[in-house]
C-alpha cells in the first residue's frame, strides 16, 4: 500500500508535469485546486488511486501511478443543514447522485488518455466542446456543480451578504432585495432540471443571474460562478416534494453561504478588474 | 376522489391540442375554454407497490394540476399578450401527461395479439424490449419521458426519449405513442430515490399493454 505522502508527491509531480504545458486554470471555484488539496490532511471520504501499471518503454521500466478523482465531502456534517435540508437528502444527494457521477467520470477517464491529463476546471470546459458535449461532460460538469453547490451552503447561512459582495450586488441589481427577487424568480421559472447561478461576467464586469439546464456550468462560457442553487428535483423532493418556492426561499434565508461567495469574489477580482475608474477623455 | 369510467377509445381519440374527449371540463369563459384536471381512471393506491399512493397523489394533484393551472393562465394571457411560446409548451405537456394518465393501468399483463407479435418480431422478446426501455430511460439526462412509439409510415416500433415535457411528436410527426413512462424525478423519487433503474424495472407491473394494443390495432386493423 503506497503511503499517503508518497502518493501526494507522485500526484503533484504528475500534475506539475501536466500543468507545465498549459496555463494555470483561471477559474477554479476554490482558492485551492484539486492537486494542492492533498497537501493538507484531506477531508476526502475515499480516495481511489494506486493502480500500478507496468510501462515498457524500450529499456526503461517505470511503474506508473494513476490517480483518480475522490469524492469531496461537503464542508459540514451531513446533518448540519437540518432542518432546512435533511440528512437524508444529503445522504442520497451527495452519497448517491454525486458519488455516481464521480464514479462514472472515473470510469470514463480510465479509457481516455487525453482527457485524463486535464485539471478539473479545464476538463469541464474541454468536454463541453463548445456546445457539442462529449459523453464525459455530463459526469464532469455534474461533479463540479455539486462540489460548488455544497460549498455554496453552510449551516447558519442565509441572511445578507456583506462588504464587497453586497456592494457589488447593490451596484448591479440596485438592492439586495431586488437581487433576491430576481434570483428566486429565475429558480422558479426554470423548467425541467437545471441550476441557477450568480456569476461574475468577465467582459461586462458585472454580476448576473444565469440559469443552466441539466449539467451545464457557466464555466464553459468563461464566467466566474459565485453561488449556485441546484434545481434538479432530487435536490429538494425528499424535503419539500413539489414545493419549489419553499425550497428556494429556505435556501436564500437559511442555507446560502455568503462567506463562500466572499472568498470566490475575492479570487475573481484577481482576474476581473471591478474597480476600474472612469477616466474622462479630454 | 371521484372516479369516472373513461373508455379507452375516448382517451385514444384525444388530440394534441387537448380538445374533445372525456376528462376535460370545458367551461366557456369569455369565449375561451378553461381546462380542469382530468380524473385518473383508477384509485391512487391502485398501482402499489410499483408506484406508491403518495407519489400518485402528489404527481397527479400537485404537478399535473399545476400544469393545468398554468395552461389556463397561459390561455388567459393569450388573448392579451399572444403568449404563444408558453402556451405551446403547456399544450405539449398536457398531452404528455394526459397520455400517461391513461397509459398506466391494467396489471401489466403482457401484450397479446398483433402488438405482442410485433414486439417479439422486432425486439426478440418482451424482456428485451423492457431492457431497452430501461437502459434508455436510465441514460436520459435530466427530466424527460421514455416512449414505446409506433412509426406509422414505416410500420415499426421504436423506443424514443424526449426531454422535459416534449411530446413524442417532436421526434417525428409520424410517431404514435403506445406507452409513455415519466422519468422526471418527481415520478419516482419518494419511493426509489436516485435508483431510477429500479423504478423502470418495477413499473412494468402496472403498464397498460391493453391500451397500447388497442392503439396499435387501430392503426393496423
mmCIF file of N, CA and C in Angstrom, chain A residues 88-206:
data_model
loop_
_atom_site.group_PDB
_atom_site.id
_atom_site.type_symbol
_atom_site.label_atom_id
_atom_site.label_comp_id
_atom_site.label_asym_id
_atom_site.label_seq_id
_atom_site.Cartn_x
_atom_site.Cartn_y
_atom_site.Cartn_z
ATOM 1 N N UNK A 88 -31.112 13.000 5.362
ATOM 2 C CA UNK A 88 -31.479 12.006 4.360
ATOM 3 C C UNK A 88 -31.212 12.537 2.954
ATOM 4 N N UNK A 89 -31.595 13.801 2.740
ATOM 5 C CA UNK A 89 -31.351 14.389 1.421
ATOM 6 C C UNK A 89 -29.859 14.431 1.123
ATOM 7 N N UNK A 90 -29.086 14.880 2.113
ATOM 8 C CA UNK A 90 -27.639 14.931 1.903
ATOM 9 C C UNK A 90 -27.099 13.536 1.591
ATOM 10 N N UNK A 91 -27.581 12.553 2.344
ATOM 11 C CA UNK A 91 -27.084 11.189 2.139
ATOM 12 C C UNK A 91 -27.373 10.707 0.726
ATOM 13 N N UNK A 92 -28.608 10.949 0.274
ATOM 14 C CA UNK A 92 -28.962 10.450 -1.054
ATOM 15 C C UNK A 92 -28.358 11.334 -2.141
ATOM 16 N N UNK A 93 -28.400 12.633 -1.931
ATOM 17 C CA UNK A 93 -27.938 13.556 -2.948
ATOM 18 C C UNK A 93 -26.425 13.466 -3.095
ATOM 19 N N UNK A 94 -25.714 13.586 -1.953
ATOM 20 C CA UNK A 94 -24.265 13.548 -2.046
ATOM 21 C C UNK A 94 -23.784 12.114 -2.207
ATOM 22 N N UNK A 95 -24.279 11.238 -1.298
ATOM 23 C CA UNK A 95 -23.786 9.869 -1.312
ATOM 24 C C UNK A 95 -24.270 9.057 -2.497
ATOM 25 N N UNK A 96 -25.418 9.424 -3.057
ATOM 26 C CA UNK A 96 -25.963 8.682 -4.192
ATOM 27 C C UNK A 96 -25.625 9.344 -5.510
ATOM 28 N N UNK A 97 -26.289 10.483 -5.754
ATOM 29 C CA UNK A 97 -26.134 11.135 -7.058
ATOM 30 C C UNK A 97 -24.712 11.590 -7.322
ATOM 31 N N UNK A 98 -24.181 12.384 -6.400
ATOM 32 C CA UNK A 98 -22.867 12.978 -6.598
ATOM 33 C C UNK A 98 -21.820 11.878 -6.747
ATOM 34 N N UNK A 99 -21.937 10.871 -5.898
ATOM 35 C CA UNK A 99 -20.977 9.771 -5.951
ATOM 36 C C UNK A 99 -21.083 9.017 -7.280
ATOM 37 N N UNK A 100 -22.320 8.816 -7.753
ATOM 38 C CA UNK A 100 -22.476 8.116 -9.033
ATOM 39 C C UNK A 100 -21.829 8.866 -10.178
ATOM 40 N N UNK A 101 -22.022 10.180 -10.175
ATOM 41 C CA UNK A 101 -21.401 10.980 -11.226
ATOM 42 C C UNK A 101 -19.891 10.826 -11.184
ATOM 43 N N UNK A 102 -19.372 10.846 -9.948
ATOM 44 C CA UNK A 102 -17.930 10.767 -9.805
ATOM 45 C C UNK A 102 -17.401 9.430 -10.266
ATOM 46 N N UNK A 103 -18.069 8.368 -9.861
ATOM 47 C CA UNK A 103 -17.584 7.041 -10.261
ATOM 48 C C UNK A 103 -17.718 6.861 -11.766
ATOM 49 N N UNK A 104 -18.808 7.399 -12.310
ATOM 50 C CA UNK A 104 -18.958 7.347 -13.760
ATOM 51 C C UNK A 104 -17.824 8.073 -14.450
ATOM 52 N N UNK A 105 -17.475 9.233 -13.911
ATOM 53 C CA UNK A 105 -16.402 10.022 -14.508
ATOM 54 C C UNK A 105 -15.079 9.273 -14.454
ATOM 55 N N UNK A 106 -14.793 8.688 -13.308
ATOM 56 C CA UNK A 106 -13.529 7.953 -13.190
ATOM 57 C C UNK A 106 -13.455 6.810 -14.185
ATOM 58 N N UNK A 107 -14.594 6.123 -14.354
ATOM 59 C CA UNK A 107 -14.588 5.017 -15.328
ATOM 60 C C UNK A 107 -14.295 5.542 -16.723
ATOM 61 N N UNK A 108 -14.904 6.688 -17.034
ATOM 62 C CA UNK A 108 -14.687 7.231 -18.376
ATOM 63 C C UNK A 108 -13.251 7.708 -18.553
ATOM 64 N N UNK A 109 -12.690 8.290 -17.490
ATOM 65 C CA UNK A 109 -11.329 8.813 -17.613
ATOM 66 C C UNK A 109 -10.306 7.703 -17.757
ATOM 67 N N UNK A 110 -10.664 6.549 -17.187
ATOM 68 C CA UNK A 110 -9.778 5.386 -17.329
ATOM 69 C C UNK A 110 -9.473 5.123 -18.788
ATOM 70 N N UNK A 111 -10.491 5.381 -19.621
ATOM 71 C CA UNK A 111 -10.342 4.990 -21.021
ATOM 72 C C UNK A 111 -9.782 6.097 -21.890
ATOM 73 N N UNK A 112 -9.677 7.286 -21.336
ATOM 74 C CA UNK A 112 -9.274 8.378 -22.210
ATOM 75 C C UNK A 112 -7.962 8.968 -21.753
ATOM 76 N N UNK A 113 -6.933 8.775 -22.551
ATOM 77 C CA UNK A 113 -5.629 9.316 -22.176
ATOM 78 C C UNK A 113 -5.603 10.824 -22.243
ATOM 79 N N UNK A 114 -6.284 11.363 -23.238
ATOM 80 C CA UNK A 114 -6.215 12.812 -23.434
ATOM 81 C C UNK A 114 -6.915 13.528 -22.297
ATOM 82 N N UNK A 115 -8.138 13.105 -22.024
ATOM 83 C CA UNK A 115 -8.917 13.823 -21.017
ATOM 84 C C UNK A 115 -8.340 13.639 -19.629
ATOM 85 N N UNK A 116 -7.679 12.531 -19.440
ATOM 86 C CA UNK A 116 -7.156 12.234 -18.114
ATOM 87 C C UNK A 116 -6.205 13.317 -17.629
ATOM 88 N N UNK A 117 -5.505 13.954 -18.538
ATOM 89 C CA UNK A 117 -4.484 14.898 -18.139
ATOM 90 C C UNK A 117 -4.972 16.273 -17.731
ATOM 91 N N UNK A 118 -6.238 16.558 -17.923
ATOM 92 C CA UNK A 118 -6.731 17.906 -17.650
ATOM 93 C C UNK A 118 -6.945 18.148 -16.162
ATOM 94 N N UNK A 119 -6.843 19.416 -15.770
ATOM 95 C CA UNK A 119 -7.301 19.780 -14.434
ATOM 96 C C UNK A 119 -8.821 19.865 -14.478
ATOM 97 N N UNK A 120 -9.398 19.866 -13.317
ATOM 98 C CA UNK A 120 -10.836 19.681 -13.268
ATOM 99 C C UNK A 120 -11.619 20.761 -14.014
ATOM 100 N N UNK A 121 -11.256 22.026 -13.777
ATOM 101 C CA UNK A 121 -11.971 23.099 -14.468
ATOM 102 C C UNK A 121 -11.809 22.975 -15.969
ATOM 103 N N UNK A 122 -10.578 22.699 -16.373
ATOM 104 C CA UNK A 122 -10.324 22.590 -17.795
ATOM 105 C C UNK A 122 -11.043 21.379 -18.382
ATOM 106 N N UNK A 123 -11.185 20.352 -17.561
ATOM 107 C CA UNK A 123 -11.888 19.154 -18.030
ATOM 108 C C UNK A 123 -13.334 19.484 -18.371
ATOM 109 N N UNK A 124 -13.962 20.280 -17.491
ATOM 110 C CA UNK A 124 -15.353 20.664 -17.748
ATOM 111 C C UNK A 124 -15.450 21.425 -19.059
ATOM 112 N N UNK A 125 -14.529 22.372 -19.234
ATOM 113 C CA UNK A 125 -14.598 23.179 -20.464
ATOM 114 C C UNK A 125 -14.284 22.348 -21.690
ATOM 115 N N UNK A 126 -13.284 21.491 -21.574
ATOM 116 C CA UNK A 126 -12.876 20.714 -22.749
ATOM 117 C C UNK A 126 -13.957 19.730 -23.158
ATOM 118 N N UNK A 127 -14.586 19.089 -22.187
ATOM 119 C CA UNK A 127 -15.601 18.111 -22.552
ATOM 120 C C UNK A 127 -16.881 18.786 -23.033
ATOM 121 N N UNK A 128 -17.059 20.060 -22.715
ATOM 122 C CA UNK A 128 -18.217 20.779 -23.246
ATOM 123 C C UNK A 128 -18.081 20.952 -24.749
ATOM 124 N N UNK A 129 -16.837 21.055 -25.168
ATOM 125 C CA UNK A 129 -16.570 21.028 -26.598
ATOM 126 C C UNK A 129 -17.381 22.064 -27.370
ATOM 127 N N UNK A 130 -17.482 23.274 -26.769
ATOM 128 C CA UNK A 130 -18.162 24.369 -27.454
ATOM 129 C C UNK A 130 -19.589 24.063 -27.876
ATOM 130 N N UNK A 131 -20.321 23.398 -27.025
ATOM 131 C CA UNK A 131 -21.724 23.187 -27.342
ATOM 132 C C UNK A 131 -22.030 21.815 -27.868
ATOM 133 N N UNK A 132 -20.981 21.059 -28.147
ATOM 134 C CA UNK A 132 -21.186 19.700 -28.634
ATOM 135 C C UNK A 132 -20.609 18.734 -27.608
ATOM 136 N N UNK A 133 -21.283 18.585 -26.485
ATOM 137 C CA UNK A 133 -20.595 17.938 -25.364
ATOM 138 C C UNK A 133 -20.228 16.486 -25.618
ATOM 139 N N UNK A 134 -19.055 16.139 -25.095
ATOM 140 C CA UNK A 134 -18.611 14.756 -25.151
ATOM 141 C C UNK A 134 -19.338 13.977 -24.047
ATOM 142 N N UNK A 135 -19.325 12.653 -24.155
ATOM 143 C CA UNK A 135 -20.051 11.887 -23.135
ATOM 144 C C UNK A 135 -19.553 12.125 -21.712
ATOM 145 N N UNK A 136 -18.286 12.527 -21.580
ATOM 146 C CA UNK A 136 -17.769 12.735 -20.226
ATOM 147 C C UNK A 136 -18.282 14.022 -19.613
ATOM 148 N N UNK A 137 -18.829 14.909 -20.446
ATOM 149 C CA UNK A 137 -19.194 16.231 -19.940
ATOM 150 C C UNK A 137 -20.201 16.140 -18.806
ATOM 151 N N UNK A 138 -21.216 15.312 -19.026
ATOM 152 C CA UNK A 138 -22.279 15.248 -18.039
ATOM 153 C C UNK A 138 -21.736 14.911 -16.659
ATOM 154 N N UNK A 139 -20.904 13.873 -16.611
ATOM 155 C CA UNK A 139 -20.355 13.477 -15.317
ATOM 156 C C UNK A 139 -19.431 14.538 -14.747
ATOM 157 N N UNK A 140 -18.518 15.031 -15.594
ATOM 158 C CA UNK A 140 -17.544 16.012 -15.089
ATOM 159 C C UNK A 140 -18.255 17.258 -14.575
ATOM 160 N N UNK A 141 -19.167 17.773 -15.392
ATOM 161 C CA UNK A 141 -19.843 19.011 -15.002
ATOM 162 C C UNK A 141 -20.692 18.803 -13.762
ATOM 163 N N UNK A 142 -21.366 17.678 -13.674
ATOM 164 C CA UNK A 142 -22.213 17.459 -12.515
ATOM 165 C C UNK A 142 -21.384 17.329 -11.243
ATOM 166 N N UNK A 143 -20.228 16.702 -11.338
ATOM 167 C CA UNK A 143 -19.369 16.622 -10.156
ATOM 168 C C UNK A 143 -18.943 18.032 -9.752
ATOM 169 N N UNK A 144 -18.533 18.807 -10.740
ATOM 170 C CA UNK A 144 -18.107 20.181 -10.459
ATOM 171 C C UNK A 144 -19.247 20.972 -9.826
ATOM 172 N N UNK A 145 -20.418 20.883 -10.468
ATOM 173 C CA UNK A 145 -21.567 21.641 -9.980
ATOM 174 C C UNK A 145 -21.923 21.279 -8.551
ATOM 175 N N UNK A 146 -21.895 19.983 -8.265
ATOM 176 C CA UNK A 146 -22.278 19.574 -6.922
ATOM 177 C C UNK A 146 -21.243 19.977 -5.890
ATOM 178 N N UNK A 147 -19.962 19.848 -6.237
ATOM 179 C CA UNK A 147 -18.923 20.354 -5.324
ATOM 180 C C UNK A 147 -19.190 21.810 -4.990
ATOM 181 N N UNK A 148 -19.443 22.583 -6.032
ATOM 182 C CA UNK A 148 -19.683 24.016 -5.866
ATOM 183 C C UNK A 148 -20.917 24.257 -5.035
ATOM 184 N N UNK A 149 -21.930 23.449 -5.232
ATOM 185 C CA UNK A 149 -23.193 23.608 -4.523
ATOM 186 C C UNK A 149 -23.030 23.374 -3.029
ATOM 187 N N UNK A 150 -22.338 22.278 -2.669
ATOM 188 C CA UNK A 150 -22.166 22.018 -1.233
ATOM 189 C C UNK A 150 -21.426 23.168 -0.570
ATOM 190 N N UNK A 151 -20.445 23.695 -1.279
ATOM 191 C CA UNK A 151 -19.679 24.786 -0.706
ATOM 192 C C UNK A 151 -20.428 26.115 -0.743
ATOM 193 N N UNK A 152 -21.504 26.171 -1.527
ATOM 194 C CA UNK A 152 -22.296 27.409 -1.554
ATOM 195 C C UNK A 152 -23.270 27.471 -0.402
ATOM 196 N N UNK A 153 -23.271 26.426 0.416
ATOM 197 C CA UNK A 153 -24.190 26.429 1.562
ATOM 198 C C UNK A 153 -23.396 26.272 2.841
ATOM 199 N N UNK A 154 -23.982 26.674 3.933
ATOM 200 C CA UNK A 154 -23.342 26.459 5.234
ATOM 201 C C UNK A 154 -24.418 26.401 6.290
ATOM 202 N N UNK A 155 -24.115 25.721 7.399
ATOM 203 C CA UNK A 155 -25.063 25.772 8.497
ATOM 204 C C UNK A 155 -25.094 27.196 9.039
ATOM 205 N N UNK A 156 -26.289 27.685 9.311
ATOM 206 C CA UNK A 156 -26.369 29.067 9.777
ATOM 207 C C UNK A 156 -26.148 30.059 8.675
ATOM 208 N N UNK A 157 -26.490 29.639 7.464
ATOM 209 C CA UNK A 157 -26.290 30.523 6.316
ATOM 210 C C UNK A 157 -27.484 31.425 6.110
ATOM 211 N N UNK A 158 -27.590 31.947 4.907
ATOM 212 C CA UNK A 158 -28.698 32.838 4.611
ATOM 213 C C UNK A 158 -28.328 34.247 5.002
ATOM 214 N N UNK A 159 -29.301 34.941 5.535
ATOM 215 C CA UNK A 159 -29.047 36.318 5.957
ATOM 216 C C UNK A 159 -28.597 37.156 4.756
ATOM 217 N N UNK A 160 -27.778 38.155 4.995
ATOM 218 C CA UNK A 160 -27.421 39.034 3.879
ATOM 219 C C UNK A 160 -25.951 38.955 3.579
ATOM 220 N N UNK A 161 -25.576 39.234 2.355
ATOM 221 C CA UNK A 161 -24.150 39.348 2.060
ATOM 222 C C UNK A 161 -23.591 40.620 2.689
ATOM 223 N N UNK A 162 -22.262 40.627 2.791
ATOM 224 C CA UNK A 162 -21.652 41.802 3.435
ATOM 225 C C UNK A 162 -20.572 42.381 2.547
ATOM 226 N N UNK A 163 -20.091 43.518 2.910
ATOM 227 C CA UNK A 163 -18.894 44.139 2.329
ATOM 228 C C UNK A 163 -18.922 44.129 0.804
ATOM 229 N N UNK A 164 -17.834 43.617 0.237
ATOM 230 C CA UNK A 164 -17.651 43.733 -1.206
ATOM 231 C C UNK A 164 -18.756 43.096 -2.012
ATOM 232 N N UNK A 165 -19.211 41.919 -1.558
ATOM 233 C CA UNK A 165 -20.259 41.221 -2.302
ATOM 234 C C UNK A 165 -21.540 42.042 -2.281
ATOM 235 N N UNK A 166 -21.859 42.574 -1.116
ATOM 236 C CA UNK A 166 -23.069 43.386 -1.008
ATOM 237 C C UNK A 166 -22.974 44.621 -1.892
ATOM 238 N N UNK A 167 -21.787 45.231 -1.862
ATOM 239 C CA UNK A 167 -21.594 46.431 -2.694
ATOM 240 C C UNK A 167 -21.820 46.109 -4.152
ATOM 241 N N UNK A 168 -21.234 44.997 -4.580
ATOM 242 C CA UNK A 168 -21.351 44.649 -5.995
ATOM 243 C C UNK A 168 -22.787 44.298 -6.362
ATOM 244 N N UNK A 169 -23.475 43.618 -5.449
ATOM 245 C CA UNK A 169 -24.872 43.274 -5.705
ATOM 246 C C UNK A 169 -25.706 44.548 -5.814
ATOM 247 N N UNK A 170 -25.437 45.461 -4.914
ATOM 248 C CA UNK A 170 -26.221 46.707 -4.958
ATOM 249 C C UNK A 170 -25.920 47.476 -6.227
ATOM 250 N N UNK A 171 -24.673 47.378 -6.653
ATOM 251 C CA UNK A 171 -24.307 48.098 -7.870
ATOM 252 C C UNK A 171 -25.003 47.486 -9.081
ATOM 253 N N UNK A 172 -25.032 46.161 -9.138
ATOM 254 C CA UNK A 172 -25.527 45.507 -10.344
ATOM 255 C C UNK A 172 -27.015 45.215 -10.333
ATOM 256 N N UNK A 173 -27.633 45.165 -9.155
ATOM 257 C CA UNK A 173 -29.054 44.836 -9.109
ATOM 258 C C UNK A 173 -29.888 45.935 -8.472
ATOM 259 N N UNK A 174 -29.241 46.961 -7.968
ATOM 260 C CA UNK A 174 -29.998 48.034 -7.322
ATOM 261 C C UNK A 174 -30.031 47.862 -5.818
ATOM 262 N N UNK A 175 -30.454 46.680 -5.397
ATOM 263 C CA UNK A 175 -30.513 46.426 -3.963
ATOM 264 C C UNK A 175 -30.475 44.927 -3.759
ATOM 265 N N UNK A 176 -30.206 44.522 -2.517
ATOM 266 C CA UNK A 176 -30.199 43.085 -2.240
ATOM 267 C C UNK A 176 -31.583 42.487 -2.466
ATOM 268 N N UNK A 177 -32.613 43.233 -2.088
ATOM 269 C CA UNK A 177 -33.983 42.721 -2.246
ATOM 270 C C UNK A 177 -34.294 42.449 -3.703
ATOM 271 N N UNK A 178 -33.877 43.369 -4.530
ATOM 272 C CA UNK A 178 -34.158 43.184 -5.955
ATOM 273 C C UNK A 178 -33.389 41.988 -6.507
ATOM 274 N N UNK A 179 -32.153 41.818 -6.053
ATOM 275 C CA UNK A 179 -31.392 40.641 -6.479
ATOM 276 C C UNK A 179 -32.096 39.372 -6.028
ATOM 277 N N UNK A 180 -32.511 39.366 -4.784
ATOM 278 C CA UNK A 180 -33.137 38.181 -4.210
ATOM 279 C C UNK A 180 -34.394 37.803 -4.974
ATOM 280 N N UNK A 181 -35.182 38.829 -5.322
ATOM 281 C CA UNK A 181 -36.409 38.562 -6.096
ATOM 282 C C UNK A 181 -36.064 37.944 -7.434
ATOM 283 N N UNK A 182 -35.066 38.521 -8.080
ATOM 284 C CA UNK A 182 -34.719 38.031 -9.420
ATOM 285 C C UNK A 182 -34.191 36.607 -9.353
ATOM 286 N N UNK A 183 -33.399 36.341 -8.313
ATOM 287 C CA UNK A 183 -32.823 35.008 -8.172
ATOM 288 C C UNK A 183 -33.934 33.988 -7.969
ATOM 289 N N UNK A 184 -34.862 34.324 -7.088
ATOM 290 C CA UNK A 184 -35.950 33.403 -6.800
ATOM 291 C C UNK A 184 -36.810 33.197 -8.043
ATOM 292 N N UNK A 185 -37.065 34.274 -8.740
ATOM 293 C CA UNK A 185 -37.874 34.153 -9.948
ATOM 294 C C UNK A 185 -37.182 33.256 -10.968
ATOM 295 N N UNK A 186 -35.884 33.449 -11.117
ATOM 296 C CA UNK A 186 -35.141 32.621 -12.068
ATOM 297 C C UNK A 186 -35.251 31.161 -11.681
ATOM 298 N N UNK A 187 -35.162 30.884 -10.382
ATOM 299 C CA UNK A 187 -35.223 29.496 -9.940
ATOM 300 C C UNK A 187 -36.596 28.895 -10.199
ATOM 301 N N UNK A 188 -37.638 29.687 -9.939
ATOM 302 C CA UNK A 188 -38.973 29.118 -10.054
ATOM 303 C C UNK A 188 -39.447 28.987 -11.491
ATOM 304 N N UNK A 189 -38.884 29.789 -12.373
ATOM 305 C CA UNK A 189 -39.337 29.687 -13.756
ATOM 306 C C UNK A 189 -38.467 28.748 -14.575
ATOM 307 N N UNK A 190 -37.508 28.121 -13.938
ATOM 308 C CA UNK A 190 -36.697 27.153 -14.664
ATOM 309 C C UNK A 190 -37.526 25.903 -14.910
ATOM 310 N N UNK A 191 -37.600 25.460 -16.130
ATOM 311 C CA UNK A 191 -38.401 24.280 -16.466
ATOM 312 C C UNK A 191 -37.487 23.077 -16.646
ATOM 313 N N UNK A 192 -37.893 21.968 -16.068
ATOM 314 C CA UNK A 192 -37.037 20.795 -16.185
ATOM 315 C C UNK A 192 -35.936 20.829 -15.143
ATOM 316 N N UNK A 193 -34.872 20.116 -15.405
ATOM 317 C CA UNK A 193 -33.770 20.052 -14.441
ATOM 318 C C UNK A 193 -32.724 21.094 -14.782
ATOM 319 N N UNK A 194 -32.129 21.668 -13.755
ATOM 320 C CA UNK A 194 -31.085 22.653 -14.044
ATOM 321 C C UNK A 194 -30.568 23.310 -12.787
ATOM 322 N N UNK A 195 -29.841 24.410 -12.977
ATOM 323 C CA UNK A 195 -29.184 25.124 -11.896
ATOM 324 C C UNK A 195 -29.407 26.613 -12.066
ATOM 325 N N UNK A 196 -29.359 27.334 -10.942
ATOM 326 C CA UNK A 196 -29.388 28.787 -11.000
ATOM 327 C C UNK A 196 -28.087 29.297 -10.392
ATOM 328 N N UNK A 197 -27.465 30.253 -11.054
ATOM 329 C CA UNK A 197 -26.161 30.732 -10.627
ATOM 330 C C UNK A 197 -26.148 32.237 -10.474
ATOM 331 N N UNK A 198 -25.334 32.699 -9.530
ATOM 332 C CA UNK A 198 -24.926 34.098 -9.538
ATOM 333 C C UNK A 198 -23.494 34.072 -10.049
ATOM 334 N N UNK A 199 -23.261 34.692 -11.190
ATOM 335 C CA UNK A 199 -21.916 34.657 -11.766
ATOM 336 C C UNK A 199 -21.387 36.066 -11.949
ATOM 337 N N UNK A 200 -20.071 36.147 -12.040
ATOM 338 C CA UNK A 200 -19.432 37.405 -12.401
ATOM 339 C C UNK A 200 -19.018 37.279 -13.868
ATOM 340 N N UNK A 201 -19.538 38.158 -14.652
ATOM 341 C CA UNK A 201 -19.208 38.111 -16.077
ATOM 342 C C UNK A 201 -17.918 38.885 -16.304
ATOM 343 N N UNK A 202 -17.012 38.264 -17.048
ATOM 344 C CA UNK A 202 -15.714 38.915 -17.205
ATOM 345 C C UNK A 202 -15.775 40.161 -18.049
ATOM 346 N N UNK A 203 -16.381 40.011 -19.230
ATOM 347 C CA UNK A 203 -16.385 41.139 -20.170
ATOM 348 C C UNK A 203 -17.173 42.310 -19.606
ATOM 349 N N UNK A 204 -18.390 41.996 -19.147
ATOM 350 C CA UNK A 204 -19.244 43.083 -18.655
ATOM 351 C C UNK A 204 -18.849 43.568 -17.278
ATOM 352 N N UNK A 205 -18.035 42.776 -16.583
ATOM 353 C CA UNK A 205 -17.591 43.084 -15.218
ATOM 354 C C UNK A 205 -18.786 43.305 -14.304
ATOM 355 N N UNK A 206 -19.751 42.436 -14.473
ATOM 356 C CA UNK A 206 -20.971 42.594 -13.699
ATOM 357 C C UNK A 206 -21.390 41.263 -13.130
#
